[in-house]
Amino acid sequence: MGTELNRRKFMTAAASIAGVAAMAPLLSACGGSSSQNTVANTESGLKAALPGYVPSTVIRPDFPSVAGGPDAMTDPGFLTYPARQIATVAGVPGKGGSYTAVTPLWGTVPPAGNSFYQAMNKALGVNFSMKPADGNNYATIIPTMTAASKLPDWIQLPTWWNPNFNVGELTGTRFADLTPHLSGNNIKKYPNLAAIPTGAWRAGAWGNKIYGIPSFSTGFAIAGTTFFRRDILGAKGITADQVRSADDLMNLGKELTDAKRGVWAFDDLWTYLFPFWGVPTKWKIDNGKLVHKYEMPEFLAALDWHYRLATAGYLHPDAIAGDNANGTTRFYAGKVLIAGGGTGAWNLADYQSGIAANQNYRRGSFKVFAADGRSTPRVFMGSSTSIMSYLNGNLKSSQIDELLRVANYLAAPYGSAEYTLVNFGVEGVHYTMVDGVPTATDEGKKDVQAQTFPFLAAPPSVISNPGGDVVTKDYTAWQAANVKTLYKPVFWSMNVSMPQSLATADAAQAVEDTIKDCYHGKKKVADVQAAISAWKSSGGDRLAKWMTDNVLQKYGTGQ
């Protein structure tokens, strides 16, 4: 399904650009000294501000969402694109207003005023001037725009660039406070927005007020998973259920690696596997004290395991050399049988590419397990979305209401009449139905981009791979089997604004570089410990104190 697949490719690329957004709390660097005010959310403060959640029942999925813990749920699954596109919005949402909108675009910018833009303006009842900007330079384009006081009426800011954009400050000075329009039952005026899970709204909340409008939200937000070639391992009698500990995985590495035949068990796993040692995204509370993951014995134990994996010869040499670009090719070719990656890789395009290389190709994933094989398996959740848009604070209340009605249209559920127009354009002009799937025409390929209107507002994510039923069945089943292992880490979606100097310490780039060399077998755990000691003295200890004094003691943990 052309446009949907393009979005998945974008989201996969976006995760790479973001350094895996799920791995860190949402931050915004405020610059200046640590005496500057902190912008953060509290659990109690958000209760009055957060929109009510009213799931949509307009279109029934083949695999309904399964609930896990608080704010955790699986994505619903669809085996086919709905044959009947039901309208969810009565009439035209807009009243003729004229607005500008800026979104990032990783692709060819469509011509201004094209037939798709015209069709959207007619359906929305507004005159939108869409101005997609180069995604590769977006992190520098927006600050320049902000400094010149030339922000558009509606702008999309990926949350992984919150520090670059200084979003925490913009929410108090440049962006519209949507709380009066969306809090509690107020959101019922916009039923499609009300169907966006509460966790996603938290990602756009600053100082206990709602500013952002989420897109592509999910209740199953994790950094990624450990994939394996289900077809190849299955032929050897190996199933996912047989791997219940880190020792099991190491033993599997020995069994599967055959360097003489050019086959290695593993590509990089670290980013997606270290949580299995009980290591948090960044912080934990130990006897009331805030502790960074770098200071946890479990963190060093995870590093030691990955170091031994690399030095045992089970990790592909190209992975050790840092060649991640060709990791997927190695996986398809069966040169690597187990590889970490974002869950966005589990889609129809992957399946089609895989079977082109091997007709038996089938992607699988190990379940979440505890490294010691005894503890309760747990994996931390990331933010429920990393795609967030904001309205200009200079807009009048009536204009905000008009744009929220437009957002409600854009957030119509998967397979609805509105969703089909927003994502595929006009039937017969921008797409035709081929085997029940909206398929882009030449004009559609040129004008309809998934990274325009859906970046302003979009419905919750679904799992849908028409023509690849096995993918949808496997992925939905895996989510359902693991959803109860998800937990909220400390400071989950609290949107912390910190001084720039501490944001640098928070990134800890020198430590992260040493960690990478360690899990590639080039440096030892002792080298990482030395890098951590240097980090602590150069800013890490100040970071912990600042987070304790300015966030933990004032706002709590976000739980």
CSV table of C-alpha atoms in Angstrom, one decimal, residues 309-509:
chain,number,residue,atom,x,y,z
A,309,LEU,CA,29.5,-11.8,22.2
A,310,ALA,CA,31.7,-9.7,19.9
A,311,THR,CA,35.1,-11.2,21.0
A,312,ALA,CA,33.7,-14.7,20.7
A,313,GLY,CA,33.3,-14.1,17.0
A,314,TYR,CA,29.5,-14.3,16.8
A,315,LEU,CA,29.1,-10.7,15.6
A,316,HIS,CA,29.3,-10.0,11.9
A,317,PRO,CA,32.7,-8.3,11.0
A,318,ASP,CA,30.8,-5.5,9.0
A,319,ALA,CA,28.8,-4.7,12.1
A,320,ILE,CA,32.0,-4.4,14.1
A,321,ALA,CA,33.3,-2.1,11.5
A,322,GLY,CA,30.2,0.1,11.9
A,323,ASP,CA,28.6,-0.7,8.6
A,324,ASN,CA,24.9,-0.5,9.6
A,325,ALA,CA,23.7,0.6,6.2
A,326,ASN,CA,24.0,-2.9,4.7
A,327,GLY,CA,22.6,-4.7,7.7
A,328,THR,CA,19.3,-5.4,6.1
A,329,THR,CA,21.0,-6.8,3.0
A,330,ARG,CA,23.0,-9.2,5.3
A,331,PHE,CA,19.8,-10.2,7.0
A,332,TYR,CA,18.0,-10.9,3.7
A,333,ALA,CA,21.0,-12.9,2.4
A,334,GLY,CA,21.1,-15.0,5.5
A,335,LYS,CA,24.6,-13.8,6.3
A,336,VAL,CA,23.3,-12.6,9.6
A,337,LEU,CA,20.5,-14.5,11.3
A,338,ILE,CA,19.7,-12.3,14.4
A,339,ALA,CA,19.7,-8.5,14.4
A,340,GLY,CA,18.3,-5.7,16.5
A,341,GLY,CA,16.1,-3.1,14.9
A,342,GLY,CA,13.1,-0.8,15.2
A,343,THR,CA,9.8,-2.5,15.0
A,344,GLY,CA,8.9,-0.3,12.0
A,345,ALA,CA,11.0,-2.8,10.0
A,346,TRP,CA,8.3,-5.4,10.4
A,347,ASN,CA,6.2,-4.5,7.3
A,348,LEU,CA,5.0,-5.5,3.9
A,349,ALA,CA,8.0,-3.8,2.1
A,350,ASP,CA,10.4,-5.8,4.2
A,351,TYR,CA,8.5,-9.1,3.5
A,352,GLN,CA,8.5,-8.4,-0.3
A,353,SER,CA,12.2,-7.6,-0.3
A,354,GLY,CA,12.9,-10.6,1.8
A,355,ILE,CA,11.1,-13.1,-0.4
A,356,ALA,CA,12.7,-11.6,-3.4
A,357,ALA,CA,16.0,-12.8,-1.9
A,358,ASN,CA,14.6,-16.0,-0.5
A,359,GLN,CA,11.1,-17.3,-1.2
A,360,ASN,CA,10.9,-18.8,2.3
A,361,TYR,CA,11.8,-15.5,4.0
A,362,ARG,CA,9.9,-14.7,7.3
A,363,ARG,CA,10.9,-12.2,9.9
A,364,GLY,CA,10.4,-13.1,13.6
A,365,SER,CA,11.2,-11.6,16.9
A,366,PHE,CA,12.2,-13.0,20.3
A,367,LYS,CA,9.9,-12.3,23.1
A,368,VAL,CA,11.0,-9.9,25.9
A,369,PHE,CA,13.0,-12.0,28.4
A,370,ALA,CA,15.0,-11.3,31.5
A,371,ALA,CA,18.7,-11.7,30.9
A,372,ASP,CA,19.1,-13.9,34.0
A,373,GLY,CA,16.2,-16.1,32.9
A,374,ARG,CA,14.6,-15.8,36.3
A,375,SER,CA,13.4,-12.2,36.8
A,376,THR,CA,10.2,-10.9,35.5
A,377,PRO,CA,10.7,-9.7,31.9
A,378,ARG,CA,10.3,-5.9,31.5
A,379,VAL,CA,11.1,-3.3,28.9
A,380,PHE,CA,10.7,0.4,29.2
A,381,MET,CA,8.3,2.4,27.1
A,382,GLY,CA,9.3,5.4,25.0
A,383,SER,CA,7.1,8.4,24.2
A,384,SER,CA,3.8,7.5,22.6
A,385,THR,CA,4.7,9.6,19.6
A,386,SER,CA,7.7,11.6,18.3
A,387,ILE,CA,5.7,13.5,15.7
A,388,MET,CA,4.1,16.6,17.2
A,389,SER,CA,2.6,19.8,15.7
A,390,TYR,CA,1.9,23.2,17.3
A,391,LEU,CA,-0.4,26.2,16.5
A,392,ASN,CA,0.9,29.7,16.6
A,393,GLY,CA,0.1,31.6,19.7
A,394,ASN,CA,-1.0,34.7,17.8
A,395,LEU,CA,-4.1,32.9,16.5
A,396,LYS,CA,-7.5,34.0,17.8
A,397,SER,CA,-9.6,31.5,19.7
A,398,SER,CA,-11.9,31.1,16.7
A,399,GLN,CA,-9.0,30.3,14.5
A,400,ILE,CA,-7.7,27.7,16.9
A,401,ASP,CA,-11.1,26.1,17.0
A,402,GLU,CA,-11.1,26.1,13.2
A,403,LEU,CA,-7.7,24.4,13.0
A,404,LEU,CA,-8.7,21.9,15.6
A,405,ARG,CA,-11.7,21.0,13.5
A,406,VAL,CA,-9.3,20.5,10.6
A,407,ALA,CA,-7.0,18.4,12.9
A,408,ASN,CA,-10.0,16.3,13.8
A,409,TYR,CA,-10.6,15.7,10.0
A,410,LEU,CA,-6.9,14.8,9.5
A,411,ALA,CA,-7.0,12.4,12.5
A,412,ALA,CA,-9.9,10.3,11.1
A,413,PRO,CA,-9.4,6.6,11.6
A,414,TYR,CA,-7.5,4.3,9.3
A,415,GLY,CA,-9.6,3.3,6.2
A,416,SER,CA,-12.2,6.1,6.7
A,417,ALA,CA,-13.2,8.4,3.8
A,418,GLU,CA,-11.2,11.2,5.3
A,419,TYR,CA,-8.2,9.1,5.9
A,420,THR,CA,-8.3,7.9,2.3
A,421,LEU,CA,-8.3,11.4,0.9
A,422,VAL,CA,-5.6,12.7,3.3
A,423,ASN,CA,-3.3,9.8,2.5
A,424,PHE,CA,-4.1,8.9,-1.1
A,425,GLY,CA,-5.9,11.8,-2.6
A,426,VAL,CA,-8.8,11.7,-5.0
A,427,GLU,CA,-9.8,8.3,-6.5
A,428,GLY,CA,-9.2,8.3,-10.3
A,429,VAL,CA,-6.9,11.2,-10.1
A,430,HIS,CA,-4.3,10.4,-7.4
A,431,TYR,CA,-5.0,6.7,-6.9
A,432,THR,CA,-7.0,3.8,-8.1
A,433,MET,CA,-8.1,0.7,-6.2
A,434,VAL,CA,-5.9,-2.3,-7.2
A,435,ASP,CA,-6.8,-5.6,-5.5
A,436,GLY,CA,-8.6,-3.6,-2.8
A,437,VAL,CA,-5.7,-1.3,-2.1
A,438,PRO,CA,-5.4,2.4,-2.9
A,439,THR,CA,-2.5,2.5,-5.4
A,440,ALA,CA,-0.9,5.8,-6.5
A,441,THR,CA,-1.2,7.0,-10.1
A,442,ASP,CA,1.6,9.0,-11.6
A,443,GLU,CA,0.0,12.2,-10.5
A,444,GLY,CA,-0.4,10.8,-7.0
A,445,LYS,CA,3.2,9.8,-6.8
A,446,LYS,CA,4.2,13.4,-7.6
A,447,ASP,CA,1.7,15.3,-5.5
A,448,VAL,CA,0.6,13.1,-2.5
A,449,GLN,CA,3.2,12.9,0.3
A,450,ALA,CA,2.6,11.1,3.6
A,451,GLN,CA,4.8,13.7,5.2
A,452,THR,CA,2.5,16.7,4.7
A,453,PHE,CA,-1.0,16.7,6.2
A,454,PRO,CA,-0.6,13.6,8.4
A,455,PHE,CA,2.4,15.4,10.0
A,456,LEU,CA,-0.1,18.0,11.3
A,457,ALA,CA,-2.5,15.4,12.8
A,458,ALA,CA,-3.0,11.7,12.3
A,459,PRO,CA,-4.9,8.9,13.8
A,460,PRO,CA,-3.3,6.3,16.1
A,461,SER,CA,-1.1,3.8,14.4
A,462,VAL,CA,-2.4,0.5,13.0
A,463,ILE,CA,-0.7,-2.7,11.7
A,464,SER,CA,-1.8,-3.2,8.1
A,465,ASN,CA,0.0,-5.0,5.2
A,466,PRO,CA,-2.5,-5.9,2.5
A,467,GLY,CA,-1.1,-8.7,0.5
A,468,GLY,CA,1.1,-9.8,3.3
A,469,ASP,CA,-1.2,-11.3,5.9
A,470,VAL,CA,1.6,-13.3,7.5
A,471,VAL,CA,3.3,-10.0,8.5
A,472,THR,CA,0.2,-8.6,10.1
A,473,LYS,CA,-0.6,-11.8,11.9
A,474,ASP,CA,3.0,-12.3,13.2
A,475,TYR,CA,3.4,-8.7,14.3
A,476,THR,CA,0.1,-8.3,16.1
A,477,ALA,CA,0.6,-11.6,17.8
A,478,TRP,CA,4.1,-10.6,19.0
A,479,GLN,CA,2.7,-7.3,20.4
A,480,ALA,CA,-0.1,-9.1,22.2
A,481,ALA,CA,2.4,-11.5,23.7
A,482,ASN,CA,4.6,-8.7,25.0
A,483,VAL,CA,2.4,-5.8,25.9
A,484,LYS,CA,2.2,-6.7,29.6
A,485,THR,CA,6.0,-6.4,29.9
A,486,LEU,CA,6.0,-2.7,29.1
A,487,TYR,CA,6.5,-0.2,31.9
A,488,LYS,CA,6.9,3.6,32.2
A,489,PRO,CA,10.4,4.6,33.1
A,490,VAL,CA,11.3,7.4,35.5
A,491,PHE,CA,10.3,10.9,34.0
A,492,TRP,CA,8.2,9.3,31.2
A,493,SER,CA,6.9,12.0,28.9
A,494,MET,CA,7.5,14.7,31.4
A,495,ASN,CA,9.1,17.1,28.9
A,496,VAL,CA,12.0,18.4,30.9
A,497,SER,CA,13.6,21.8,30.0
A,498,MET,CA,17.2,21.9,31.1
A,499,PRO,CA,20.2,24.3,30.6
A,500,GLN,CA,22.2,23.7,27.4
A,501,SER,CA,25.3,22.8,29.4
A,502,LEU,CA,23.5,20.0,31.1
A,503,ALA,CA,21.8,18.9,27.9
A,504,THR,CA,25.3,18.2,26.6
A,505,ALA,CA,26.1,16.2,29.7
A,506,ASP,CA,22.8,14.3,29.3
A,507,ALA,CA,23.8,13.3,25.8
A,508,ALA,CA,27.1,11.9,27.2
A,509,GLN,CA,28.5,11.5,23.7
